């Protein structure tokens, strides 16, 4: 699933493609992905408007248009936006298309979502999903103090808390797995049992993981140390990475580097 850095990359390209452009036509038919679910209402809301900017919070994008309209976009599991020529044949995974004009040049953007877990919401005000989002590390900052405050109120396993979008927006399985491995914290450690030193280590590790993804993504490479490496060797100690299921999600950890010291209540031992 696209998380913080993936969605930030989409924001940057949308801004490049859309800012100052006028939406001259909207092609959208997928009632499952669109809100309002009526394609005609959705098309009518967007057509004729000019794009002022593109914001991101967590895994949500917000395209700001004139007339106080916003287009919220969540990429779900596999969604993405792509540039295409006006009149290009429709792709099977295409759920919406915006025909744009900027400075006399016509282009089109299409929203692709093969699995249809994404959402496109046209609204005149903020939507509840956007308002419920917690602190976003890139737009709001992330400090030891703010993370300590967020962890102190939770009995849950630290990995689940880090991935709770209402607490910390944008952190998904990749960043949480990487950060906890870097910080040498067991994913099941109870959030409110962590010491100040451990919280500081997690904050630093999150920034390391985020910066690494920001650097690697545009180059099209993934140099992850722990995520997706179950069964392979830990690059730090050589022990084989283990895989556990936590909160319904697969988690990779090194049982030597991330020894369980503070198991979350009811979560059992790894
Ligand atoms: Zn290790």
mmCIF file of C-alpha atoms and ligand atoms in Angstrom:
data_model
loop_
_atom_site.group_PDB
_atom_site.id
_atom_site.type_symbol
_atom_site.label_atom_id
_atom_site.label_comp_id
_atom_site.label_asym_id
_atom_site.label_seq_id
_atom_site.Cartn_x
_atom_site.Cartn_y
_atom_site.Cartn_z
ATOM 1 C CA UNK A 1 0.000 0.000 0.000
ATOM 2 C CA UNK A 2 1.376 3.449 -0.845
ATOM 3 C CA UNK A 3 2.453 5.229 2.331
ATOM 4 C CA UNK A 4 3.924 8.585 3.302
ATOM 5 C CA UNK A 5 6.778 8.837 0.810
ATOM 6 C CA UNK A 6 4.934 7.157 -2.088
ATOM 7 C CA UNK A 7 1.998 9.529 -1.688
ATOM 8 C CA UNK A 8 4.331 12.523 -1.337
ATOM 9 C CA UNK A 9 5.890 11.571 -4.689
ATOM 10 C CA UNK A 10 2.406 11.487 -6.234
ATOM 11 C CA UNK A 11 1.655 14.905 -4.711
ATOM 12 C CA UNK A 12 4.780 16.386 -6.264
ATOM 13 C CA UNK A 13 3.995 15.067 -9.722
ATOM 14 C CA UNK A 14 0.338 16.143 -9.493
ATOM 15 C CA UNK A 15 1.445 19.629 -8.498
ATOM 16 C CA UNK A 16 3.786 19.734 -11.489
ATOM 17 C CA UNK A 17 1.097 18.505 -13.861
ATOM 18 C CA UNK A 18 -1.945 20.322 -12.507
ATOM 19 C CA UNK A 19 -1.106 23.619 -10.855
ATOM 20 C CA UNK A 20 -2.708 26.482 -12.747
ATOM 21 C CA UNK A 21 -4.481 24.109 -15.142
ATOM 22 C CA UNK A 22 -8.191 24.289 -15.842
ATOM 23 C CA UNK A 23 -10.281 21.132 -15.791
ATOM 24 C CA UNK A 24 -12.136 21.205 -19.112
ATOM 25 C CA UNK A 25 -13.734 17.762 -18.952
ATOM 26 C CA UNK A 26 -14.101 14.932 -16.474
ATOM 27 C CA UNK A 27 -14.610 11.309 -17.440
ATOM 28 C CA UNK A 28 -15.600 9.212 -14.472
ATOM 29 C CA UNK A 29 -17.947 6.289 -14.215
ATOM 30 C CA UNK A 30 -16.894 4.198 -11.234
ATOM 31 C CA UNK A 31 -19.545 4.574 -8.537
ATOM 32 C CA UNK A 32 -17.513 2.464 -6.142
ATOM 33 C CA UNK A 33 -14.471 4.783 -6.163
ATOM 34 C CA UNK A 34 -16.237 8.153 -6.572
ATOM 35 C CA UNK A 35 -17.881 10.338 -3.935
ATOM 36 C CA UNK A 36 -20.438 11.599 -4.611
ATOM 37 C CA UNK A 37 -21.139 8.203 -6.114
ATOM 38 C CA UNK A 38 -23.105 9.761 -8.950
ATOM 39 C CA UNK A 39 -20.604 10.185 -11.806
ATOM 40 C CA UNK A 40 -22.662 13.047 -13.240
ATOM 41 C CA UNK A 41 -22.526 15.005 -9.959
ATOM 42 C CA UNK A 42 -18.830 14.267 -9.598
ATOM 43 C CA UNK A 43 -18.103 15.467 -13.147
ATOM 44 C CA UNK A 44 -20.236 18.566 -12.741
ATOM 45 C CA UNK A 45 -18.469 19.540 -9.486
ATOM 46 C CA UNK A 46 -15.010 19.529 -11.089
ATOM 47 C CA UNK A 47 -15.559 20.713 -14.651
ATOM 48 C CA UNK A 48 -14.464 24.268 -15.413
ATOM 49 C CA UNK A 49 -12.392 24.738 -12.266
ATOM 50 C CA UNK A 50 -8.756 25.736 -12.003
ATOM 51 C CA UNK A 51 -6.269 23.877 -9.810
ATOM 52 C CA UNK A 52 -4.696 26.068 -7.126
ATOM 53 C CA UNK A 53 -2.520 23.540 -5.353
ATOM 54 C CA UNK A 54 -2.059 19.976 -4.175
ATOM 55 C CA UNK A 55 -1.654 19.123 -0.495
ATOM 56 C CA UNK A 56 -1.012 15.849 1.269
ATOM 57 C CA UNK A 57 -1.702 14.623 4.728
ATOM 58 C CA UNK A 58 -0.737 11.050 5.594
ATOM 59 C CA UNK A 59 -1.893 8.863 2.742
ATOM 60 C CA UNK A 60 -4.514 11.352 1.509
ATOM 61 C CA UNK A 61 -4.083 13.923 -1.259
ATOM 62 C CA UNK A 62 -6.142 17.105 -1.521
ATOM 63 C CA UNK A 63 -6.313 18.935 -4.836
ATOM 64 C CA UNK A 64 -7.470 22.495 -4.239
ATOM 65 C CA UNK A 65 -9.573 24.099 -6.943
ATOM 66 C CA UNK A 66 -11.138 27.501 -7.285
ATOM 67 C CA UNK A 67 -14.672 28.021 -6.034
ATOM 68 C CA UNK A 68 -13.624 26.391 -2.762
ATOM 69 C CA UNK A 69 -13.804 22.886 -4.171
ATOM 70 C CA UNK A 70 -11.446 20.107 -3.091
ATOM 71 C CA UNK A 71 -10.729 16.800 -4.723
ATOM 72 C CA UNK A 72 -9.553 14.284 -2.137
ATOM 73 C CA UNK A 73 -7.716 11.243 -3.412
ATOM 74 C CA UNK A 74 -6.699 8.115 -1.523
ATOM 75 C CA UNK A 75 -4.641 5.616 -3.484
ATOM 76 C CA UNK A 76 -5.913 2.568 -1.605
ATOM 77 C CA UNK A 77 -3.738 -0.487 -2.204
ATOM 78 C CA UNK A 78 -2.624 0.076 -5.787
ATOM 79 C CA UNK A 79 -3.886 3.473 -6.967
ATOM 80 C CA UNK A 80 -1.836 6.030 -8.908
ATOM 81 C CA UNK A 81 -2.202 9.081 -11.114
ATOM 82 C CA UNK A 82 -0.672 9.138 -14.585
ATOM 83 C CA UNK A 83 -0.302 11.663 -17.366
ATOM 84 C CA UNK A 84 -1.757 10.720 -20.734
ATOM 85 C CA UNK A 85 -2.663 12.282 -24.057
ATOM 86 C CA UNK A 86 -6.150 13.711 -24.471
ATOM 87 C CA UNK A 87 -8.237 11.065 -26.179
ATOM 88 C CA UNK A 88 -5.842 8.220 -25.331
ATOM 89 C CA UNK A 89 -7.646 4.860 -25.140
ATOM 90 C CA UNK A 90 -9.121 4.108 -21.755
ATOM 91 C CA UNK A 91 -7.126 1.645 -19.661
ATOM 92 C CA UNK A 92 -8.940 -1.213 -17.853
ATOM 93 C CA UNK A 93 -7.843 0.073 -14.432
ATOM 94 C CA UNK A 94 -8.780 3.694 -15.230
ATOM 95 C CA UNK A 95 -11.447 4.963 -12.795
ATOM 96 C CA UNK A 96 -11.411 8.659 -13.705
ATOM 97 C CA UNK A 97 -9.809 11.037 -16.153
ATOM 98 C CA UNK A 98 -9.416 14.810 -16.039
ATOM 99 C CA UNK A 99 -8.804 16.693 -19.281
ATOM 100 C CA UNK A 100 -6.716 19.762 -18.487
ATOM 101 C CA UNK A 101 -5.660 22.933 -20.291
ATOM 102 C CA UNK A 102 -2.778 25.081 -19.127
ATOM 103 C CA UNK A 103 -1.231 27.876 -21.167
ATOM 104 C CA UNK A 104 -2.984 26.632 -24.303
ATOM 105 C CA UNK A 105 -1.595 23.109 -23.927
ATOM 106 C CA UNK A 106 -4.011 20.223 -23.432
ATOM 107 C CA UNK A 107 -3.167 17.173 -21.341
ATOM 108 C CA UNK A 108 -5.067 14.580 -19.403
ATOM 109 C CA UNK A 109 -4.558 12.879 -16.070
ATOM 110 C CA UNK A 110 -5.956 9.500 -15.275
ATOM 111 C CA UNK A 111 -6.569 7.874 -11.950
ATOM 112 C CA UNK A 112 -5.642 4.206 -12.157
ATOM 113 C CA UNK A 113 -6.741 1.770 -9.484
ATOM 114 C CA UNK A 114 -6.766 -1.914 -10.443
ATOM 115 C CA UNK A 115 -8.082 -3.139 -7.090
ATOM 116 C CA UNK A 116 -10.505 -0.247 -6.451
ATOM 117 C CA UNK A 117 -9.587 0.296 -2.808
ATOM 118 C CA UNK A 118 -8.902 3.965 -3.569
ATOM 119 C CA UNK A 119 -11.288 6.894 -3.294
ATOM 120 C CA UNK A 120 -11.909 10.140 -5.179
ATOM 121 C CA UNK A 121 -14.025 12.596 -3.234
ATOM 122 C CA UNK A 122 -15.180 15.978 -4.553
ATOM 123 C CA UNK A 123 -16.256 18.159 -1.620
ATOM 124 C CA UNK A 124 -16.689 21.781 -0.579
ATOM 125 C CA UNK A 125 -15.341 21.156 2.892
ATOM 126 C CA UNK A 126 -12.861 18.874 4.619
ATOM 127 C CA UNK A 127 -13.996 15.267 4.766
ATOM 128 C CA UNK A 128 -14.043 13.262 8.041
ATOM 129 C CA UNK A 129 -11.218 10.977 6.866
ATOM 130 C CA UNK A 130 -8.968 14.014 6.370
ATOM 131 C CA UNK A 131 -9.937 15.633 9.672
ATOM 132 C CA UNK A 132 -9.280 12.413 11.613
ATOM 133 C CA UNK A 133 -5.642 12.216 10.516
ATOM 134 C CA UNK A 134 -2.956 12.636 13.147
ATOM 135 C CA UNK A 135 0.358 14.408 12.878
ATOM 136 C CA UNK A 136 2.099 14.050 9.515
ATOM 137 C CA UNK A 137 5.895 13.839 9.899
ATOM 138 C CA UNK A 138 6.680 15.801 6.716
ATOM 139 C CA UNK A 139 4.066 18.534 7.001
ATOM 140 C CA UNK A 140 3.731 18.858 10.787
ATOM 141 C CA UNK A 141 7.118 17.606 11.945
ATOM 142 C CA UNK A 142 7.808 14.751 14.317
ATOM 143 C CA UNK A 143 9.682 15.242 17.542
ATOM 144 C CA UNK A 144 10.593 13.081 20.477
ATOM 145 C CA UNK A 145 8.164 15.065 22.600
ATOM 146 C CA UNK A 146 5.191 14.670 20.260
ATOM 147 C CA UNK A 147 5.799 10.951 19.722
ATOM 148 C CA UNK A 148 6.268 10.329 23.436
ATOM 149 C CA UNK A 149 2.940 12.016 24.093
ATOM 150 C CA UNK A 150 1.246 9.888 21.437
ATOM 151 C CA UNK A 151 2.771 6.610 22.655
ATOM 152 C CA UNK A 152 2.168 7.330 26.335
ATOM 153 C CA UNK A 153 -1.613 7.178 25.898
ATOM 154 C CA UNK A 154 -1.636 3.763 24.217
ATOM 155 C CA UNK A 155 -1.438 0.217 25.580
ATOM 156 C CA UNK A 156 -1.139 -1.180 22.066
ATOM 157 C CA UNK A 157 1.910 -2.701 20.462
ATOM 158 C CA UNK A 158 4.215 0.072 19.281
ATOM 159 C CA UNK A 159 4.055 -1.022 15.642
ATOM 160 C CA UNK A 160 0.262 -0.857 15.636
ATOM 161 C CA UNK A 161 0.361 2.572 17.279
ATOM 162 C CA UNK A 162 2.873 3.909 14.751
ATOM 163 C CA UNK A 163 0.570 2.732 11.947
ATOM 164 C CA UNK A 164 -2.564 4.233 13.518
ATOM 165 C CA UNK A 165 -3.393 7.046 11.055
ATOM 166 C CA UNK A 166 -5.198 9.058 13.717
ATOM 167 C CA UNK A 167 -2.006 9.144 15.793
ATOM 168 C CA UNK A 168 0.695 9.485 13.149
ATOM 169 C CA UNK A 169 -0.437 9.998 9.562
ATOM 170 C CA UNK A 170 1.343 8.282 6.691
ATOM 171 C CA UNK A 171 3.289 5.580 8.499
ATOM 172 C CA UNK A 172 2.518 2.153 7.048
ATOM 173 C CA UNK A 173 3.993 -1.311 7.265
ATOM 174 C CA UNK A 174 7.191 -0.418 5.388
ATOM 175 C CA UNK A 175 8.219 2.600 7.469
ATOM 176 C CA UNK A 176 7.137 1.043 10.777
ATOM 177 C CA UNK A 177 9.024 -2.187 10.098
ATOM 178 C CA UNK A 178 12.165 -0.357 8.992
ATOM 179 C CA UNK A 179 12.101 2.141 11.848
ATOM 180 C CA UNK A 180 11.632 -0.462 14.565
ATOM 181 C CA UNK A 181 14.466 -2.563 13.160
ATOM 182 C CA UNK A 182 16.755 0.500 13.005
ATOM 183 C CA UNK A 183 15.758 1.455 16.581
ATOM 184 C CA UNK A 184 16.147 -2.175 17.799
ATOM 185 C CA UNK A 185 12.657 -2.162 19.287
ATOM 186 C CA UNK A 186 10.427 -5.232 19.261
ATOM 187 C CA UNK A 187 7.229 -4.500 17.256
ATOM 188 C CA UNK A 188 5.109 -5.862 20.127
ATOM 189 C CA UNK A 189 6.672 -3.601 22.746
ATOM 190 C CA UNK A 190 3.833 -1.891 24.572
ATOM 191 C CA UNK A 191 3.657 1.754 23.486
ATOM 192 C CA UNK A 192 3.338 3.251 26.959
ATOM 193 C CA UNK A 193 6.152 1.118 28.360
ATOM 194 C CA UNK A 194 8.841 2.641 26.166
ATOM 195 C CA UNK A 195 11.547 4.701 27.823
ATOM 196 C CA UNK A 196 12.541 8.185 26.710
ATOM 197 C CA UNK A 197 15.702 6.702 25.198
ATOM 198 C CA UNK A 198 13.668 4.190 23.191
ATOM 199 C CA UNK A 199 11.232 6.854 21.946
ATOM 200 C CA UNK A 200 14.166 9.002 20.883
ATOM 201 C CA UNK A 201 15.591 6.026 19.000
ATOM 202 C CA UNK A 202 12.248 5.481 17.219
ATOM 203 C CA UNK A 203 11.992 9.141 16.176
ATOM 204 C CA UNK A 204 15.514 9.075 14.760
ATOM 205 C CA UNK A 205 14.827 5.758 13.057
ATOM 206 C CA UNK A 206 11.607 7.030 11.487
ATOM 207 C CA UNK A 207 13.472 10.004 10.063
ATOM 208 C CA UNK A 208 16.239 7.738 8.767
ATOM 209 C CA UNK A 209 13.661 5.475 7.097
ATOM 210 C CA UNK A 210 11.677 8.419 5.653
ATOM 211 C CA UNK A 211 14.800 10.173 4.310
ATOM 212 C CA UNK A 212 16.054 6.939 2.788
ATOM 213 C CA UNK A 213 12.753 6.420 0.969
ATOM 214 C CA UNK A 214 12.686 10.074 -0.153
ATOM 215 C CA UNK A 215 16.153 9.612 -1.604
ATOM 216 C CA UNK A 216 15.614 6.159 -3.100
ATOM 217 C CA UNK A 217 12.141 6.458 -4.602
ATOM 218 C CA UNK A 218 12.975 9.007 -7.317
ATOM 219 C CA UNK A 219 15.886 6.760 -8.329
ATOM 220 C CA UNK A 220 13.511 3.812 -8.554
ATOM 221 C CA UNK A 221 15.451 1.726 -6.057
ATOM 222 C CA UNK A 222 14.442 0.190 -2.748
ATOM 223 C CA UNK A 223 17.211 -0.337 -0.275
ATOM 224 C CA UNK A 224 15.158 -1.609 2.634
ATOM 225 C CA UNK A 225 16.959 -3.322 5.476
ATOM 226 C CA UNK A 226 14.145 -5.345 7.074
ATOM 227 C CA UNK A 227 10.792 -4.961 5.284
ATOM 228 C CA UNK A 228 10.115 -7.818 2.869
ATOM 229 C CA UNK A 229 13.257 -9.685 3.956
ATOM 230 C CA UNK A 230 11.747 -12.534 6.027
ATOM 231 C CA UNK A 231 13.980 -15.601 5.754
ATOM 232 C CA UNK A 232 17.003 -13.529 4.756
ATOM 233 C CA UNK A 233 19.836 -12.426 7.013
ATOM 234 C CA UNK A 234 19.720 -9.362 9.217
ATOM 235 C CA UNK A 235 22.327 -6.986 7.723
ATOM 236 C CA UNK A 236 23.374 -5.984 11.236
ATOM 237 C CA UNK A 237 23.850 -9.299 13.058
ATOM 238 C CA UNK A 238 23.392 -12.029 10.440
ATOM 239 C CA UNK A 239 20.475 -13.774 12.167
ATOM 240 C CA UNK A 240 17.652 -14.864 9.883
ATOM 241 C CA UNK A 241 14.730 -12.420 9.888
ATOM 242 C CA UNK A 242 11.558 -13.832 11.456
ATOM 243 C CA UNK A 243 8.000 -13.110 10.406
ATOM 244 C CA UNK A 244 5.124 -12.623 12.807
ATOM 245 C CA UNK A 245 1.556 -11.411 12.386
ATOM 246 C CA UNK A 246 0.617 -8.367 14.405
ATOM 247 C CA UNK A 247 -2.715 -6.579 14.106
ATOM 248 C CA UNK A 248 -3.486 -8.643 11.025
ATOM 249 C CA UNK A 249 -0.331 -7.451 9.265
ATOM 250 C CA UNK A 250 2.828 -9.362 8.520
ATOM 251 C CA UNK A 251 5.808 -8.012 10.397
ATOM 252 C CA UNK A 252 9.459 -8.807 9.851
ATOM 253 C CA UNK A 253 11.858 -8.585 12.755
ATOM 254 C CA UNK A 254 15.270 -9.721 13.883
ATOM 255 C CA UNK A 255 14.818 -11.629 17.139
ATOM 256 C CA UNK A 256 18.383 -10.861 18.162
ATOM 257 C CA UNK A 257 18.470 -7.093 17.433
ATOM 258 C CA UNK A 258 14.841 -6.568 18.510
ATOM 259 C CA UNK A 259 14.681 -8.698 21.640
ATOM 260 C CA UNK A 260 11.256 -8.560 23.361
ATOM 261 C CA UNK A 261 11.502 -6.540 26.514
ATOM 262 C CA UNK A 262 8.065 -4.975 26.763
ATOM 263 C CA UNK A 263 5.393 -7.224 25.245
ATOM 264 C CA UNK A 264 2.062 -5.524 24.632
ATOM 265 C CA UNK A 265 -0.752 -6.647 26.880
ATOM 266 C CA UNK A 266 -2.649 -9.544 25.334
ATOM 267 C CA UNK A 267 -0.424 -9.570 22.262
ATOM 268 C CA UNK A 268 1.469 -12.674 23.407
ATOM 269 C CA UNK A 269 5.111 -13.294 22.840
ATOM 270 C CA UNK A 270 6.827 -13.345 19.495
HETATM 271 ZN ZN1 LIG B 1 19.842 -8.511 13.772
#
